[in-house]
Coordinates of C-alpha atoms and ligand atoms in Angstrom, one line a residue:
M1 CA -1.8 -23.8 -2.5
A2 CA 0.8 -25.6 -0.4
D3 CA 0.4 -24.2 3.1
R4 CA 2.3 -21.2 4.3
Q5 CA 5.5 -21.6 2.2
V6 CA 5.0 -17.9 1.8
S7 CA 6.6 -15.3 4.0
M8 CA 6.3 -11.5 3.9
D9 CA 10.0 -11.3 2.9
K10 CA 9.5 -13.6 -0.1
I11 CA 6.5 -11.6 -1.3
V12 CA 8.3 -8.3 -0.9
N13 CA 11.4 -9.5 -2.7
L14 CA 9.4 -11.1 -5.5
C15 CA 7.3 -8.0 -6.0
K16 CA 10.5 -5.8 -6.2
A17 CA 12.3 -8.2 -8.6
R18 CA 9.4 -8.8 -10.9
G19 CA 8.0 -5.3 -11.4
I20 CA 5.0 -5.7 -9.2
I21 CA 5.6 -3.3 -6.3
F22 CA 8.5 -1.0 -5.5
P23 CA 9.2 1.1 -2.4
G24 CA 7.7 4.6 -2.9
S25 CA 10.3 7.4 -3.8
D26 CA 12.9 4.6 -4.0
I27 CA 15.8 6.7 -5.3
Y28 CA 15.5 9.0 -2.3
G29 CA 15.7 6.1 0.1
G30 CA 11.9 5.6 0.2
M31 CA 9.1 7.4 2.0
G32 CA 7.9 5.3 5.0
N33 CA 5.0 3.0 4.1
T34 CA 4.4 4.3 0.6
W35 CA 4.6 1.9 -2.3
D36 CA 4.6 2.2 -6.1
Y37 CA 3.0 -0.3 -8.3
G38 CA 5.2 -1.4 -11.2
P39 CA 4.2 -2.5 -14.7
V40 CA 3.1 -5.9 -13.5
G41 CA 1.5 -4.7 -10.3
V42 CA -0.6 -2.0 -11.9
E43 CA -2.2 -4.5 -14.3
M44 CA -2.9 -6.8 -11.4
K45 CA -4.5 -4.2 -9.2
N46 CA -6.6 -2.9 -12.1
N47 CA -7.7 -6.5 -12.7
I48 CA -8.7 -6.9 -9.0
K49 CA -10.6 -3.6 -9.1
R50 CA -12.3 -4.7 -12.4
A51 CA -13.3 -8.1 -10.9
W52 CA -14.8 -6.4 -7.9
W53 CA -16.7 -3.8 -10.0
K54 CA -18.0 -6.5 -12.3
R55 CA -19.3 -8.5 -9.4
F56 CA -20.8 -5.6 -7.3
V57 CA -21.8 -3.1 -10.0
Q58 CA -22.0 -4.6 -13.4
E59 CA -23.7 -7.8 -12.4
S60 CA -26.1 -6.1 -10.0
T61 CA -29.3 -4.7 -11.5
N62 CA -29.6 -2.1 -8.8
S63 CA -26.1 -0.8 -8.0
F64 CA -24.5 2.3 -9.4
G65 CA -21.0 3.6 -9.5
V66 CA -19.6 7.0 -8.6
D67 CA -16.2 8.6 -8.6
A68 CA -16.4 11.4 -6.0
A69 CA -13.8 14.0 -5.2
I70 CA -11.1 13.1 -2.6
L71 CA -11.2 16.6 -1.2
M72 CA -14.7 17.2 0.4
N73 CA -16.3 20.1 2.2
P74 CA -14.9 19.9 5.8
K75 CA -18.5 19.8 7.1
V76 CA -18.7 16.3 5.6
W77 CA -16.2 15.1 8.3
E78 CA -18.0 16.9 11.1
A79 CA -21.3 15.3 10.0
S80 CA -19.7 11.8 9.6
G81 CA -18.2 12.1 13.1
H82 CA -14.6 11.7 11.8
T83 CA -13.3 15.0 13.2
T84 CA -14.2 13.9 16.7
S85 CA -14.2 10.1 16.7
F86 CA -11.8 8.8 14.0
A87 CA -8.9 8.3 16.4
D88 CA -6.6 5.6 17.8
P89 CA -5.3 5.5 21.4
Q90 CA -1.7 6.7 21.0
M91 CA 1.1 6.4 23.6
D92 CA 4.6 7.9 23.1
C93 CA 7.8 6.5 24.5
K94 CA 9.4 9.4 26.4
E95 CA 12.8 7.8 26.0
C96 CA 13.1 7.1 22.2
K97 CA 10.2 9.3 21.1
S98 CA 8.6 6.4 19.1
R99 CA 4.8 6.4 18.8
H100 CA 2.6 3.3 19.5
R101 CA -1.0 2.3 19.6
A102 CA -1.9 1.2 23.2
D103 CA -4.3 -1.5 21.9
N104 CA -1.5 -3.0 19.7
L105 CA 0.9 -3.0 22.7
I106 CA -1.6 -5.0 24.7
E107 CA -2.4 -7.4 21.9
A108 CA 1.3 -8.1 21.3
H109 CA 2.2 -8.4 25.0
S110 CA -0.8 -10.7 25.8
K111 CA -0.1 -12.7 22.5
G112 CA -3.7 -12.1 21.5
T113 CA -5.2 -13.5 24.8
V114 CA -6.5 -10.0 25.9
N115 CA -8.9 -8.1 23.7
P116 CA -8.1 -4.3 24.1
D117 CA -11.2 -3.5 22.0
L118 CA -13.2 -4.2 25.2
M119 CA -11.2 -1.8 27.3
T120 CA -11.4 1.9 28.0
N121 CA -8.3 4.1 27.8
E122 CA -8.0 4.0 31.6
Q123 CA -8.1 0.2 31.6
M124 CA -5.5 0.0 28.8
E125 CA -3.2 2.3 30.8
A126 CA -3.7 0.2 33.9
Y127 CA -2.9 -3.0 32.0
I128 CA 0.3 -1.5 30.5
A129 CA 1.4 -0.4 34.0
E130 CA 0.5 -3.6 35.8
H131 CA 2.2 -5.8 33.2
H132 CA 5.1 -3.5 32.8
V133 CA 4.7 -3.4 29.0
C134 CA 7.9 -1.8 27.7
C135 CA 8.6 0.1 24.5
P136 CA 9.1 -2.5 21.7
R137 CA 11.7 -0.1 20.1
C138 CA 14.0 0.8 23.0
G139 CA 12.9 -1.6 25.8
N140 CA 12.3 1.2 28.3
F141 CA 9.2 1.8 30.4
N142 CA 8.4 5.5 30.3
W143 CA 5.1 6.2 28.6
T144 CA 3.0 9.3 28.1
P145 CA -0.7 8.9 29.0
I146 CA -2.9 7.7 26.2
R147 CA -4.1 10.5 23.8
Q148 CA -6.7 10.0 21.1
F149 CA -4.8 10.6 17.8
N150 CA -7.0 11.6 14.9
L151 CA -6.1 9.7 11.8
M152 CA -7.2 12.2 9.2
F153 CA -4.5 14.0 7.1
S154 CA -5.2 17.7 6.9
T155 CA -4.1 20.2 4.4
S156 CA -5.1 23.8 3.7
R157 CA -7.1 25.3 0.9
G158 CA -6.7 29.0 -0.1
V159 CA -4.4 31.2 -2.0
T160 CA -3.3 33.7 0.7
E161 CA -1.9 33.0 4.1
D162 CA -4.9 34.7 5.9
N163 CA -7.4 33.0 3.7
R164 CA -6.7 29.4 4.4
N165 CA -9.1 26.7 5.4
V166 CA -8.3 23.4 6.8
I167 CA -9.5 20.6 4.6
Y168 CA -8.9 16.8 4.8
L169 CA -7.8 14.0 2.6
R170 CA -10.7 11.6 2.8
P171 CA -10.1 8.7 5.3
E172 CA -12.8 6.5 3.6
T173 CA -14.5 6.7 0.3
A174 CA -17.9 6.0 1.8
Q175 CA -18.8 9.6 2.4
G176 CA -18.6 10.3 -1.3
E177 CA -21.4 7.7 -1.7
F178 CA -23.5 9.1 1.1
V179 CA -23.4 12.7 -0.1
N180 CA -24.5 11.6 -3.5
F181 CA -27.4 9.5 -2.3
Q182 CA -30.1 11.9 -3.6
N183 CA -28.2 12.7 -6.8
V184 CA -27.9 9.0 -7.7
Q185 CA -31.4 8.1 -6.5
R186 CA -33.0 10.9 -8.6
T187 CA -30.9 10.6 -11.8
M188 CA -31.0 6.8 -12.0
R189 CA -34.6 6.6 -10.8
A190 CA -33.3 4.1 -8.2
K191 CA -35.7 2.3 -5.9
I192 CA -34.9 1.2 -2.5
P193 CA -33.1 -1.2 -2.0
F194 CA -30.2 0.0 -4.2
G195 CA -26.4 0.3 -4.0
I196 CA -23.8 3.0 -4.6
A197 CA -20.2 1.8 -5.2
Q198 CA -16.9 3.5 -5.5
I199 CA -13.3 2.6 -5.9
G200 CA -10.8 5.3 -4.9
K201 CA -7.9 6.5 -2.8
A202 CA -8.2 7.0 1.0
F203 CA -5.6 8.4 3.4
R204 CA -5.0 7.7 7.0
N205 CA -2.2 9.0 9.2
E206 CA -1.8 5.5 10.8
I207 CA 0.2 5.4 14.0
T208 CA 1.6 2.0 13.2
P209 CA 1.5 1.3 9.5
G210 CA 3.4 -1.7 8.2
N211 CA 3.4 -5.2 6.9
F212 CA 4.2 -4.1 3.3
I213 CA 0.9 -3.0 1.6
F214 CA -1.3 -4.3 4.5
R215 CA -1.6 -1.0 6.4
T216 CA -0.4 2.1 4.6
I217 CA -1.1 5.8 4.9
E218 CA -2.4 6.0 1.3
F219 CA -4.5 3.2 -0.1
E220 CA -7.4 2.4 -2.3
Q221 CA -10.8 1.2 -1.1
M222 CA -13.6 -0.6 -2.9
E223 CA -16.8 0.3 -1.0
H224 CA -20.4 -0.5 -1.7
Q225 CA -23.2 1.1 0.3
W226 CA -26.6 -0.7 0.2
F227 CA -29.5 1.6 1.0
C228 CA -32.4 -0.3 2.4
K229 CA -35.4 0.1 4.6
E230 CA -35.0 -0.3 8.4
G231 CA -36.0 -3.8 9.3
T232 CA -34.5 -5.3 6.2
D233 CA -31.0 -4.2 7.2
V234 CA -30.3 -7.4 9.3
E235 CA -31.1 -9.6 6.4
Y236 CA -29.0 -7.6 3.9
Y237 CA -26.1 -7.6 6.4
E238 CA -26.2 -11.4 6.3
E239 CA -26.5 -11.3 2.5
F240 CA -23.4 -9.1 2.1
K241 CA -21.4 -11.3 4.4
K242 CA -22.1 -14.2 2.0
K243 CA -21.4 -12.1 -1.1
A244 CA -18.1 -10.8 0.3
W245 CA -17.1 -14.4 1.1
K246 CA -18.1 -15.7 -2.3
F247 CA -16.2 -13.0 -4.1
L248 CA -13.0 -14.2 -2.3
T249 CA -13.5 -17.9 -2.9
D250 CA -14.4 -17.2 -6.6
L251 CA -11.0 -15.4 -6.8
G252 CA -9.4 -18.6 -5.6
F253 CA -9.0 -18.2 -1.9
D254 CA -8.9 -21.4 0.1
E255 CA -11.8 -21.3 2.6
S256 CA -9.5 -22.6 5.4
H257 CA -7.6 -19.3 5.0
L258 CA -10.7 -17.1 5.6
R259 CA -12.8 -16.6 8.7
F260 CA -15.5 -14.2 10.0
K261 CA -14.7 -12.1 13.0
D262 CA -17.4 -10.0 14.7
H263 CA -16.3 -6.6 16.0
D264 CA -16.2 -6.2 19.7
K265 CA -15.7 -2.5 19.6
L266 CA -18.0 -0.8 17.1
A267 CA -17.1 2.2 15.0
H268 CA -19.1 5.3 15.9
Y269 CA -21.5 4.7 13.0
A270 CA -22.1 1.0 13.3
K271 CA -25.0 -1.1 14.8
C272 CA -23.1 -4.3 14.1
A273 CA -20.0 -5.1 12.1
C274 CA -17.7 -7.9 11.2
D275 CA -14.6 -8.6 9.2
I276 CA -13.5 -11.3 7.0
Q277 CA -10.0 -12.1 8.2
Y278 CA -7.4 -13.8 6.0
L279 CA -4.4 -15.8 7.1
F280 CA -1.8 -13.4 5.9
P281 CA 1.9 -14.4 6.2
M282 CA 2.0 -12.5 9.5
G283 CA -1.1 -14.2 10.8
W284 CA -4.9 -13.7 10.9
S285 CA -5.9 -10.1 10.1
E286 CA -8.7 -8.1 8.7
L287 CA -9.2 -8.3 4.9
N288 CA -12.6 -6.6 4.6
G289 CA -15.4 -5.2 6.6
I290 CA -19.2 -5.5 6.5
H291 CA -20.9 -2.8 8.6
N292 CA -24.6 -2.1 9.4
R293 CA -24.3 1.7 9.5
T294 CA -28.0 2.2 10.2
D295 CA -29.4 5.6 9.1
Y296 CA -26.5 7.3 11.0
D297 CA -24.7 8.8 8.0
L298 CA -27.7 10.0 6.0
S299 CA -29.3 11.4 9.1
R300 CA -26.2 13.3 10.1
H301 CA -25.8 14.7 6.5
Q302 CA -29.4 15.8 6.6
E303 CA -28.8 17.6 9.9
Y304 CA -25.5 19.2 8.9
S305 CA -26.3 20.1 5.3
G306 CA -29.9 21.0 5.8
K307 CA -30.8 19.0 2.7
T308 CA -33.3 16.2 3.0
M309 CA -32.1 12.6 2.8
I310 CA -35.7 11.3 3.0
Y311 CA -36.7 8.6 0.4
N312 CA -40.3 8.7 -0.9
D313 CA -41.4 5.2 -1.7
P314 CA -43.4 5.6 -5.0
I315 CA -45.5 2.5 -4.3
T316 CA -46.3 2.6 -0.6
N317 CA -45.9 6.4 -0.2
E318 CA -43.8 5.8 2.9
K319 CA -41.2 8.4 3.7
Y320 CA -38.0 7.5 5.5
I321 CA -34.2 7.8 5.8
P322 CA -32.8 4.6 4.5
Y323 CA -30.5 2.3 6.5
V324 CA -27.1 1.4 5.0
V325 CA -25.3 -1.9 4.9
E326 CA -21.7 -1.3 3.9
Y327 CA -19.2 -3.7 2.3
S328 CA -15.7 -2.3 2.2
I329 CA -12.4 -3.9 1.1
G330 CA -9.0 -2.4 0.5
A331 CA -7.7 -3.0 -3.0
D332 CA -4.1 -3.0 -1.8
R333 CA -4.9 -5.3 1.1
L334 CA -6.7 -7.6 -1.3
M335 CA -3.7 -7.5 -3.6
L336 CA -1.4 -8.6 -0.6
A337 CA -3.9 -11.4 0.1
V338 CA -4.0 -12.5 -3.5
L339 CA -0.2 -12.5 -3.7
S340 CA 0.1 -14.5 -0.5
E341 CA -2.6 -17.0 -1.5
A342 CA -1.1 -17.6 -5.0
Y343 CA 2.5 -18.2 -3.9
E344 CA 3.9 -21.7 -4.2
E345 CA 7.4 -23.1 -4.3
E346 CA 6.9 -26.3 -6.3
E347 CA 9.3 -29.2 -6.3
L348 CA 9.9 -30.4 -9.8
E349 CA 11.2 -33.7 -11.1
G350 CA 15.0 -33.7 -11.1
G351 CA 15.2 -31.8 -7.8
D352 CA 14.5 -28.3 -9.3
T353 CA 12.0 -25.9 -7.7
R354 CA 10.0 -23.2 -9.3
V355 CA 8.2 -20.3 -7.7
V356 CA 4.7 -20.1 -9.3
M357 CA 1.9 -17.7 -8.6
H358 CA -1.4 -19.4 -9.1
F359 CA -3.5 -16.3 -9.6
H360 CA -7.0 -16.5 -10.9
P361 CA -6.3 -15.8 -14.7
A362 CA -8.6 -12.8 -14.5
V363 CA -6.2 -11.2 -11.9
A364 CA -2.9 -12.1 -13.7
A365 CA -1.2 -9.1 -15.2
Y366 CA -0.7 -10.8 -18.6
K367 CA -3.0 -13.4 -20.0
A368 CA -0.3 -14.9 -22.1
A369 CA 3.4 -14.6 -22.9
V370 CA 4.5 -14.8 -26.5
L371 CA 7.9 -16.6 -26.7
P372 CA 9.7 -17.1 -30.0
L373 CA 11.9 -20.2 -29.6
Q374 CA 14.7 -18.4 -31.5
K375 CA 15.1 -14.7 -32.3
N376 CA 14.8 -15.3 -36.1
L377 CA 11.2 -16.3 -35.4
A378 CA 10.5 -12.7 -34.3
D379 CA 8.4 -11.7 -37.3
K380 CA 5.8 -14.4 -36.8
A381 CA 5.9 -14.0 -33.0
K382 CA 5.3 -10.3 -33.3
E383 CA 2.4 -10.9 -35.7
I384 CA 0.8 -13.2 -33.1
Y385 CA 1.6 -10.7 -30.3
A386 CA -0.1 -7.9 -32.3
E387 CA -3.2 -10.0 -32.8
L388 CA -3.5 -11.2 -29.2
S389 CA -2.8 -7.8 -27.7
K390 CA -5.9 -6.4 -29.4
R391 CA -7.9 -8.5 -26.9
F392 CA -5.7 -9.0 -23.8
M393 CA -2.6 -7.8 -22.0
I394 CA 0.1 -9.9 -23.5
T395 CA 3.9 -9.9 -22.8
Y396 CA 6.7 -10.8 -25.1
D397 CA 10.0 -12.4 -24.1
D398 CA 12.8 -13.6 -26.4
A399 CA 15.7 -13.5 -23.9
G400 CA 17.3 -16.6 -22.5
S401 CA 16.5 -20.3 -22.6
I402 CA 12.8 -21.3 -23.0
G403 CA 13.0 -22.9 -19.5
K404 CA 14.1 -19.6 -17.9
R405 CA 11.4 -17.7 -19.8
Y406 CA 8.8 -20.1 -18.4
R407 CA 10.1 -19.5 -14.9
R408 CA 9.8 -15.8 -15.3
Q409 CA 6.2 -16.1 -16.4
D410 CA 5.5 -18.5 -13.6
E411 CA 6.7 -15.9 -11.1
I412 CA 4.3 -13.3 -12.3
G413 CA 1.5 -15.8 -12.7
T414 CA 1.0 -15.6 -16.5
P415 CA -1.5 -18.4 -17.1
F416 CA -0.4 -19.3 -20.6
S417 CA 2.9 -19.3 -22.5
V418 CA 2.7 -19.4 -26.2
T419 CA 5.8 -20.8 -27.9
I420 CA 6.5 -20.0 -31.6
D421 CA 8.8 -22.5 -33.3
F422 CA 9.8 -23.5 -36.9
D423 CA 6.7 -25.6 -37.3
T424 CA 4.6 -22.5 -36.7
L425 CA 5.9 -21.1 -40.0
E426 CA 4.8 -24.3 -41.7
D427 CA 1.4 -25.1 -40.2
N428 CA 0.4 -22.0 -38.2
T429 CA 0.2 -23.8 -34.9
V430 CA 1.8 -22.9 -31.6
T431 CA 2.5 -24.7 -28.3
V432 CA 0.5 -23.4 -25.3
R433 CA 1.9 -24.2 -21.9
D434 CA -0.4 -24.1 -18.9
R435 CA 1.2 -22.3 -15.9
D436 CA -0.3 -24.6 -13.2
T437 CA 0.0 -28.0 -14.7
M438 CA 2.9 -27.2 -17.1
A439 CA 1.0 -29.4 -19.7
Q440 CA 1.5 -28.3 -23.3
I441 CA -0.9 -28.6 -26.2
R442 CA -0.5 -27.7 -29.8
I443 CA -3.1 -25.3 -31.1
S444 CA -3.9 -23.4 -34.3
V445 CA -3.1 -19.7 -34.2
D446 CA -6.6 -19.0 -35.5
K447 CA -8.1 -20.6 -32.3
L448 CA -5.6 -19.1 -29.9
A449 CA -7.4 -15.9 -28.8
D450 CA -10.7 -17.8 -28.2
Y451 CA -8.8 -20.5 -26.3
I452 CA -7.3 -17.9 -23.9
N453 CA -10.6 -16.0 -23.6
E454 CA -12.5 -19.0 -22.5
R455 CA -10.1 -19.6 -19.6
I456 CA -9.7 -16.2 -18.1
A457 CA -13.2 -15.0 -17.2
F458 CA -14.1 -14.1 -13.7
N459 CA -17.6 -15.3 -13.2
Ligands
LIG1 N1 -16.0 2.9 5.2 C1 -15.7 1.9 6.2 C2 -14.2 1.8 6.4 O1 -13.4 2.5 5.9 P1 -12.5 0.2 7.6 O2 -12.6 -1.1 8.3 O3 -11.8 1.3 8.3 O4 -13.9 0.7 7.2 C3 -12.3 -0.8 5.2 O5 -11.7 0.0 6.2 C4 -11.2 -1.6 4.6 O6 -10.2 -0.7 4.0 C5 -10.4 -2.6 5.5 O7 -11.0 -3.8 5.7 C6 -9.1 -2.7 4.7 O8 -9.2 -3.7 3.7 C7 -8.9 -1.4 4.1 N2 -8.0 -0.5 4.9 C8 -8.3 0.2 6.0 N3 -7.3 0.9 6.4 C9 -6.2 0.6 5.6 C10 -4.9 1.0 5.6 N4 -4.3 1.9 6.4 N5 -4.1 0.5 4.6 C11 -4.6 -0.4 3.7 N6 -5.9 -0.8 3.7 C12 -6.7 -0.3 4.6

């Protein structure tokens, strides 16, 4: 990828123009920080989730998937510590009433030279006063003290007004894996070490969402909990750092756009934790996390539920509550990274430029586009479309010049364009154009599906 031709505006505009991502509730003027995936985007996001699942569940001999309920017993969040500890330091501007995170204000003001993760609330307040950090919205200096703002969305369950209980939209999918630890272990006869994975929606009432789909209030997480014996956790933590990195480079990320960053301030559950950061259009930011959660979650669930979380080792007869190494990545955040990484404005001979998205073929929405050179070749083209679409997502385009149609496919990253011309009727061959090189080959229709199939796998 040519370096940083990409900007957030270009990505947002391309996504809107090409059916990848639209603003949520668009016809009502949007709904702050919600986004709807369009026909192209939903295919891409499903492919991202499929690639992740293939790597971390399908190809693992000892990892199992679950799909737990979003609404969980409120005791789950007491046990996990989220009701008391899942909070950000919030400051309100008394002038314009806008709401900000104190740590973000300090980071922005110091241009990243001061690390607010190492500060207490009192120290952050002192820094903001001493450096006269003003409201980025109205420019005034009139702050409320810092308050801890809990990020969980609450709603109520119950049919009558006097019979309502507060429940929460889950802020992470992880707890669905922890509460099913015994169910999965027993039914799958799983032996430690083993993993439980889940892909699903999570919700956070973020104080400062933004940067398109980077930080939203509703998002999807892909989380994998690795249950292991205390003492082996450090080794597995390192192993999952490597696996997480390899997943990204196999998806096509340039290593120079990725880096590890250890957490200075640990979440309430973690013994050690790090992120893989990606060089997003707005700068280096967290893409995924790897956390050593120790036996914190299972111990707390044992305490709060009264149900045992002890694992009986069938070989050694040892009994213990397992440690957990967590690998967690946002599907939407990965989608933004994939979009940013793939973007190129390529200069062509003759002075033209094309925007081309160099997605890994496994991620691309459509594996091929079927393009009849002229409309009266539609019968043959539709026959080829019908055959190919039994195996892959395929798109069909017969509008405009062939050059324009190639450009449209380049912009959504379709790896192959299949052109049907009059020779196709004679000898049953088609032209296949490669998205990245623009090279064209002539190939028999009988071999087309296998040709595509061999080039799109995520391994
Ligand atoms: N279970 C651990 C956990 O939830 P986290 O670091 O808070 O850890 C994990 O979140 C990943 O989820 C992040 O690395 C990011 O990819 C994604 N994520 C977190 N908050 C998000 C948000 N508001 N919008 C989009 N993605 C988010």
